Tab-separated table of C-alpha atoms in Angstrom:
chain	number	residue	atom	x	y	z
G	1	MET	CA	2.407	13.848	-14.079
G	2	MET	CA	0.135	16.173	-16.374
G	3	THR	CA	0.146	18.938	-18.549
G	4	ILE	CA	0.196	22.145	-16.679
G	5	PRO	CA	-1.471	24.999	-19.112
G	6	PRO	CA	-1.105	28.893	-17.628
G	7	VAL	CA	-4.248	29.301	-15.800
G	8	THR	CA	-4.646	31.953	-12.700
G	9	PRO	CA	-4.571	30.415	-9.820
G	10	ARG	CA	-7.874	31.983	-7.386
G	11	GLY	CA	-5.791	31.807	-4.025
G	12	LYS	CA	-2.974	30.405	-2.329
G	13	ALA	CA	-3.487	26.476	-1.035
G	14	ARG	CA	-1.745	24.945	2.039
G	15	ILE	CA	-0.272	22.182	1.579
G	16	ALA	CA	0.386	19.007	4.038
G	17	ILE	CA	1.240	15.900	4.491
G	18	ALA	CA	-0.488	12.627	4.645
G	19	ASN	CA	-1.252	9.217	4.115
G	20	PRO	CA	-3.519	9.109	1.260
G	21	LEU	CA	-5.895	6.361	2.345
G	22	GLU	CA	-6.497	7.997	5.013
G	23	TYR	CA	-8.278	10.545	2.388
G	24	ALA	CA	-8.631	8.152	-0.620
G	25	ALA	CA	-12.515	9.322	-1.343
G	26	GLU	CA	-11.418	12.638	-1.488
G	27	ILE	CA	-7.962	12.539	-3.577
G	28	LYS	CA	-10.250	10.306	-5.572
G	29	GLU	CA	-13.331	12.657	-6.346
G	30	LEU	CA	-10.112	15.169	-6.841
G	31	PHE	CA	-8.722	13.224	-10.211
G	32	LEU	CA	-12.492	11.946	-11.461
G	33	THR	CA	-13.416	16.233	-11.893
G	34	GLN	CA	-9.844	16.484	-13.144
G	35	ASP	CA	-11.293	14.483	-15.955
G	36	ARG	CA	-8.932	11.462	-14.777
G	37	PRO	CA	-11.549	8.791	-14.956
G	38	ASP	CA	-8.725	5.692	-14.306
G	39	PHE	CA	-7.035	7.107	-11.087
G	40	PRO	CA	-9.416	5.124	-8.282
G	41	ASP	CA	-8.563	1.539	-10.098
G	42	PHE	CA	-4.790	2.914	-9.793
G	43	PHE	CA	-4.804	3.971	-6.082
G	44	ASP	CA	-6.844	0.695	-5.414
G	45	ARG	CA	-4.069	-1.083	-6.873
G	46	ALA	CA	-0.976	0.661	-6.320
G	47	TYR	CA	-1.487	3.155	-2.944
G	48	PRO	CA	-2.511	0.190	-0.300
G	49	ALA	CA	1.003	-1.857	-0.964
G	50	ALA	CA	2.846	1.606	-1.694
G	51	VAL	CA	2.093	2.893	1.760
G	52	ARG	CA	2.660	-0.336	3.441
G	53	SER	CA	6.154	0.520	1.537
G	54	GLY	CA	6.667	4.050	2.916
G	55	ALA	CA	4.354	6.401	0.607
G	56	MET	CA	3.023	9.264	1.639
G	57	SER	CA	0.879	12.043	-0.352
G	58	TRP	CA	1.062	15.649	0.014
G	59	LEU	CA	-2.170	17.625	-0.081
G	60	GLY	CA	-3.150	21.369	-0.876
G	61	ARG	CA	-6.272	22.446	0.359
G	62	ASP	CA	-7.882	25.527	-0.987
G	63	GLU	CA	-9.332	28.286	2.046
G	64	THR	CA	-12.230	26.196	2.013
G	65	GLY	CA	-10.784	23.387	3.137
G	66	ARG	CA	-11.646	21.961	-0.766
G	67	LEU	CA	-9.053	19.532	-1.789
G	68	VAL	CA	-7.501	21.427	-5.087
G	69	MET	CA	-3.739	19.793	-5.372
G	70	HIS	CA	-2.056	16.124	-4.897
G	71	GLN	CA	2.045	14.908	-5.223
G	72	ALA	CA	2.025	11.087	-3.511
G	73	CYS	CA	5.908	9.989	-3.538
G	74	PHE	CA	6.759	6.516	-3.597
G	75	LEU	CA	9.215	4.490	-2.434
G	76	ARG	CA	11.578	2.271	-4.505
G	77	ARG	CA	14.946	0.344	-3.953
G	78	PHE	CA	17.818	-0.548	-5.993
G	79	ARG	CA	21.149	-2.041	-6.081
G	80	LEU	CA	24.509	0.297	-6.605
G	81	GLY	CA	27.548	-2.032	-6.845
G	82	GLN	CA	26.914	-3.965	-2.537
G	83	ARG	CA	24.932	-0.764	-2.170
G	84	GLU	CA	21.581	-0.541	-0.585
G	85	VAL	CA	20.027	3.170	-2.326
G	86	SER	CA	16.262	3.782	-1.555
G	87	ALA	CA	15.220	6.381	-3.743
G	88	GLY	CA	11.143	8.768	-3.607
G	89	LEU	CA	9.335	8.345	-6.741
G	90	LEU	CA	7.133	11.442	-7.361
G	91	THR	CA	4.034	10.469	-8.897
G	92	ASN	CA	0.384	11.161	-9.549
G	93	LEU	CA	0.747	15.545	-9.532
G	94	LEU	CA	-2.549	17.058	-10.158
G	95	VAL	CA	-3.703	20.455	-9.799
G	96	ALA	CA	-7.023	21.818	-9.800
G	97	ARG	CA	-8.037	23.918	-12.758
G	98	GLU	CA	-8.349	26.940	-10.958
G	99	TYR	CA	-4.672	26.755	-9.819
G	100	ARG	CA	-3.282	24.964	-12.315
G	101	SER	CA	-0.423	27.494	-13.130
G	102	PHE	CA	2.716	27.796	-12.753
G	103	PHE	CA	4.179	28.772	-9.684
G	104	PRO	CA	1.140	26.942	-7.442
G	105	ALA	CA	2.706	23.576	-9.186
G	106	LEU	CA	5.916	24.564	-8.275
G	107	ALA	CA	5.119	25.174	-4.623
G	108	LEU	CA	3.184	22.012	-3.838
G	109	THR	CA	6.891	20.408	-5.262
G	110	LYS	CA	9.157	22.459	-3.743
G	111	HIS	CA	7.223	21.373	-0.315
G	112	VAL	CA	7.651	18.223	-1.230
G	113	VAL	CA	11.284	18.171	-1.832
G	114	HIS	CA	11.842	19.921	1.460
G	115	ASP	CA	10.067	17.674	3.478
G	116	LEU	CA	11.597	14.550	1.764
G	117	GLU	CA	14.953	16.020	2.295
G	118	ALA	CA	14.256	16.172	5.687
G	119	HIS	CA	13.600	12.293	5.469
G	120	ARG	CA	17.348	10.622	6.108
G	121	GLY	CA	16.356	7.064	4.376
G	122	ILE	CA	15.542	8.756	1.051
G	123	ASP	CA	18.745	8.595	-1.171
G	124	PHE	CA	17.189	10.556	-4.494
G	125	LEU	CA	14.002	11.967	-5.770
G	126	TYR	CA	12.952	11.479	-9.284
G	127	ALA	CA	10.126	11.630	-12.226
G	128	ASP	CA	8.836	10.806	-15.412
G	129	PRO	CA	7.312	13.753	-16.075
G	130	ASN	CA	5.325	14.878	-19.322
G	131	GLU	CA	6.159	18.139	-21.073
G	132	GLY	CA	3.712	20.975	-18.847
G	133	SER	CA	4.901	19.583	-15.501
G	134	ARG	CA	9.608	18.564	-17.070
G	135	ALA	CA	9.802	22.773	-15.554
G	136	VAL	CA	8.172	22.550	-12.786
G	137	LEU	CA	10.817	19.692	-11.535
G	138	GLN	CA	13.679	22.013	-13.569
G	139	ALA	CA	12.350	24.717	-11.334
G	140	ALA	CA	12.688	22.785	-8.224
G	141	ARG	CA	16.170	21.433	-9.416
G	142	PHE	CA	15.846	18.057	-10.712
G	143	ALA	CA	17.959	17.438	-13.719
G	144	ARG	CA	17.293	15.470	-16.433
G	145	ALA	CA	19.286	12.141	-16.173
G	146	GLY	CA	17.782	9.861	-19.681
G	147	THR	CA	14.978	9.595	-21.958
G	148	LEU	CA	12.081	7.267	-22.147
G	149	VAL	CA	11.793	5.661	-25.342
G	150	ARG	CA	9.449	3.004	-26.743
G	151	TYR	CA	10.257	1.109	-29.761
G	152	VAL	CA	7.968	-1.988	-31.663
G	153	LEU	CA	9.103	-5.270	-32.976
G	154	PRO	CA	6.333	-6.214	-36.026
G	155	VAL	CA	6.544	-10.023	-34.978
G	156	ALA	CA	4.049	-11.483	-37.872
G	157	ASP	CA	1.697	-10.831	-41.241
G	158	GLY	CA	-0.798	-12.177	-42.701
G	159	ARG	CA	0.726	-10.721	-46.367
G	160	VAL	CA	2.845	-13.580	-47.286
G	161	VAL	CA	5.175	-10.959	-48.786
G	162	VAL	CA	5.621	-8.638	-45.706
G	163	ASP	CA	5.584	-11.839	-43.659
G	164	VAL	CA	8.402	-12.437	-45.508
G	165	GLY	CA	9.500	-9.681	-44.840
G	166	ILE	CA	9.902	-9.491	-41.176
G	167	ARG	CA	11.591	-12.984	-41.645
G	168	LEU	CA	14.361	-11.355	-42.830
G	169	PHE	CA	14.555	-8.668	-40.260
G	170	HIS	CA	14.582	-11.029	-37.794
G	171	ALA	CA	17.535	-13.282	-39.543
G	172	LEU	CA	19.393	-9.653	-39.803
G	173	LEU	CA	18.783	-9.212	-35.830
G	174	ARG	CA	20.066	-12.389	-35.245
G	175	ALA	CA	23.025	-12.160	-37.563
G	176	THR	CA	24.094	-8.409	-36.346
G	177	GLY	CA	22.720	-8.652	-32.607
G	178	GLY	CA	25.734	-10.489	-31.256
G	179	ALA	CA	23.139	-12.841	-29.290
G	180	PRO	CA	24.632	-15.673	-27.787
G	181	ALA	CA	22.796	-18.889	-28.579
G	182	GLY	CA	22.236	-21.819	-26.879
G	183	LEU	CA	19.826	-20.602	-24.275
G	184	ASP	CA	16.600	-22.859	-23.286
G	185	ALA	CA	13.553	-20.429	-23.554
G	186	VAL	CA	10.128	-22.013	-21.368
G	187	PRO	CA	6.735	-19.891	-21.087
G	188	GLN	CA	5.285	-19.638	-17.645
G	189	ALA	CA	1.814	-18.302	-16.463
G	190	ALA	CA	2.564	-15.216	-14.898
G	191	GLN	CA	0.044	-16.258	-12.622
G	192	GLY	CA	1.956	-18.241	-9.354
G	193	PHE	CA	5.259	-16.761	-11.100
G	194	SER	CA	7.904	-16.878	-8.558
G	195	LEU	CA	10.380	-13.661	-8.998
G	196	GLU	CA	12.718	-15.626	-7.716
G	197	SER	CA	13.328	-18.138	-10.004
G	198	VAL	CA	15.092	-15.665	-12.025
G	199	ALA	CA	18.732	-14.504	-11.565
G	200	ALA	CA	19.041	-11.057	-10.103
G	201	PRO	CA	20.898	-8.998	-12.321
G	202	HIS	CA	24.675	-8.786	-11.130
G	203	PRO	CA	25.679	-5.111	-9.231
G	204	THR	CA	28.083	-2.979	-11.125
G	205	SER	CA	29.660	0.254	-9.440
G	206	GLN	CA	27.968	2.092	-12.584
G	207	HIS	CA	24.594	0.975	-12.470
G	208	LEU	CA	21.233	1.435	-10.205
G	209	THR	CA	19.738	-2.303	-10.693
G	210	PRO	CA	15.666	-1.962	-8.857
G	211	TYR	CA	15.034	-4.379	-7.426
G	212	ARG	CA	11.361	-6.721	-8.073
G	213	GLU	CA	8.637	-7.056	-6.522
G	214	PRO	CA	5.251	-8.491	-6.961
G	215	ALA	CA	3.749	-5.365	-5.890
G	216	LEU	CA	5.196	-3.405	-8.442
G	217	TYR	CA	3.858	-5.004	-11.041
G	218	VAL	CA	-0.072	-5.205	-9.684
G	219	SER	CA	0.956	-1.599	-9.440
G	220	ARG	CA	1.660	-0.703	-12.770
G	221	MET	CA	-0.378	-3.464	-14.977
G	222	SER	CA	-4.195	-3.924	-14.211
G	223	GLY	CA	-5.639	-7.078	-13.218
G	224	TYR	CA	-1.895	-8.965	-12.916
G	225	PRO	CA	-1.647	-11.639	-13.024
G	226	SER	CA	-4.425	-12.226	-16.060
G	227	ASP	CA	-4.872	-15.102	-18.496
G	228	LEU	CA	-3.309	-12.323	-21.381
G	229	ASP	CA	0.062	-12.444	-18.765
G	230	TRP	CA	3.095	-14.899	-18.946
G	231	TRP	CA	7.046	-15.169	-18.097
G	232	LEU	CA	9.149	-16.414	-20.954
G	233	THR	CA	12.229	-17.174	-19.066
G	234	PHE	CA	15.751	-18.728	-19.867
G	235	ARG	CA	18.581	-21.072	-19.275
G	236	ARG	CA	21.855	-22.132	-20.288
G	237	PRO	CA	21.464	-25.649	-21.600
G	238	ARG	CA	22.817	-28.298	-18.161
G	239	THR	CA	22.500	-25.734	-16.031
G	240	SER	CA	20.340	-25.419	-12.608
G	241	GLY	CA	18.963	-23.145	-9.811
G	242	PRO	CA	17.421	-19.722	-11.428
G	243	ALA	CA	16.843	-18.949	-14.720
G	244	ASP	CA	19.387	-16.503	-16.415
G	245	GLY	CA	16.971	-14.572	-18.066
G	246	ALA	CA	13.035	-13.895	-18.021
G	247	LEU	CA	10.462	-11.729	-20.357
G	248	LEU	CA	7.360	-10.608	-19.005
G	249	ILE	CA	4.528	-10.182	-21.855
G	250	ARG	CA	0.607	-8.954	-21.713
G	251	GLY	CA	-0.840	-10.664	-24.783
G	252	PRO	CA	-1.497	-10.938	-27.374
G	253	ASP	CA	-4.822	-9.088	-27.187
G	254	ALA	CA	-7.774	-9.450	-30.321
G	255	ALA	CA	-6.149	-7.168	-32.439
G	256	GLY	CA	-2.420	-8.999	-32.270
G	257	VAL	CA	-0.851	-6.946	-30.422
G	258	ALA	CA	1.879	-8.536	-27.389
G	259	PHE	CA	3.771	-5.444	-25.172
G	260	LEU	CA	6.436	-6.526	-23.168
G	261	ARG	CA	6.631	-5.431	-19.910
G	262	ALA	CA	9.378	-6.155	-18.070
G	263	VAL	CA	13.365	-7.664	-18.533
G	264	ARG	CA	15.709	-9.335	-16.053
G	265	CYS	CA	18.805	-10.578	-17.056
G	266	ALA	CA	21.579	-12.234	-15.350
G	267	ALA	CA	25.007	-11.066	-15.762
G	268	GLY	CA	26.469	-12.478	-19.580
G	269	VAL	CA	22.900	-12.025	-20.341
G	270	GLY	CA	21.261	-9.623	-22.332
G	271	PRO	CA	18.470	-8.888	-24.212
G	272	ALA	CA	19.475	-9.666	-27.568
G	273	ALA	CA	20.260	-12.973	-26.335
G	274	MET	CA	16.494	-13.682	-25.809
G	275	VAL	CA	14.587	-12.347	-28.639
G	276	PRO	CA	14.671	-15.148	-31.352
G	277	SER	CA	12.802	-17.223	-28.587
G	278	LEU	CA	10.852	-14.675	-28.068
G	279	ILE	CA	9.477	-13.915	-31.863
G	280	ALA	CA	9.563	-17.845	-32.377
G	281	GLU	CA	6.785	-17.640	-29.250
G	282	LEU	CA	4.774	-14.441	-29.990
G	283	ARG	CA	4.817	-16.301	-33.548
G	284	ARG	CA	2.679	-19.725	-32.069
G	285	ARG	CA	0.435	-17.466	-30.614
G	286	GLY	CA	-0.474	-15.244	-33.342
G	287	CYS	CA	1.194	-12.159	-32.317
G	288	ALA	CA	1.397	-9.509	-35.067
G	289	ARG	CA	3.715	-6.526	-33.271
């Protein structure tokens, strides 16, 4: 979601639910005029599949009928123990500058929540707001459930002394991480990779386990599956059936940077077990971090 600085609105917007594909040109134009040139490409990647799965948008218009506000809700499926749970991901909140204050954004979000509360197929709503929109969600009765944190792992360095230090760091990770040994790692191109070839995470009563579908990766990663995208699958020796774990990596790019975009683990196999083989494969591919 976008930052919402205090700007006095010119008037009150009318809000209505809509199929975003029917108003694609208007929605894209709104984002383009509000300095979001990346949005049309994301819309074309993500919205058609999302609408087929039940996604919808809320459009706010001024007194002249001009589109000035937008928010979408994508439907996502989870497992909680043996139960299937349906969730709504609130995304792509945008308010035109002349309406960009706390109360128009709150009115839009409350309208969305009110409509979705009457949708019996949705168990909960969630979002990944930035600092500016967090206050809006809290005022709409959302509660913080966790914090998204990103990490950087050094992989290699062209300077010998620094590279030795990185190798020692990796050895320390292996010694202290409690990772079981003996997993066979196989890199595979993302093109044609089947998600069914990896075992689904074991459902527990304490954790929500998301369903991973191909459309999710296409929507979140521009150009997926590209030549830079590959999976590293892991299997216990002398076993058959789906792989015990898999990592989705994009890169390394020209700067030697690779991005870990997805982690899938079966019961008894955690991410720590896959890090040593991941590092070895990244070094082989010329990755630095």
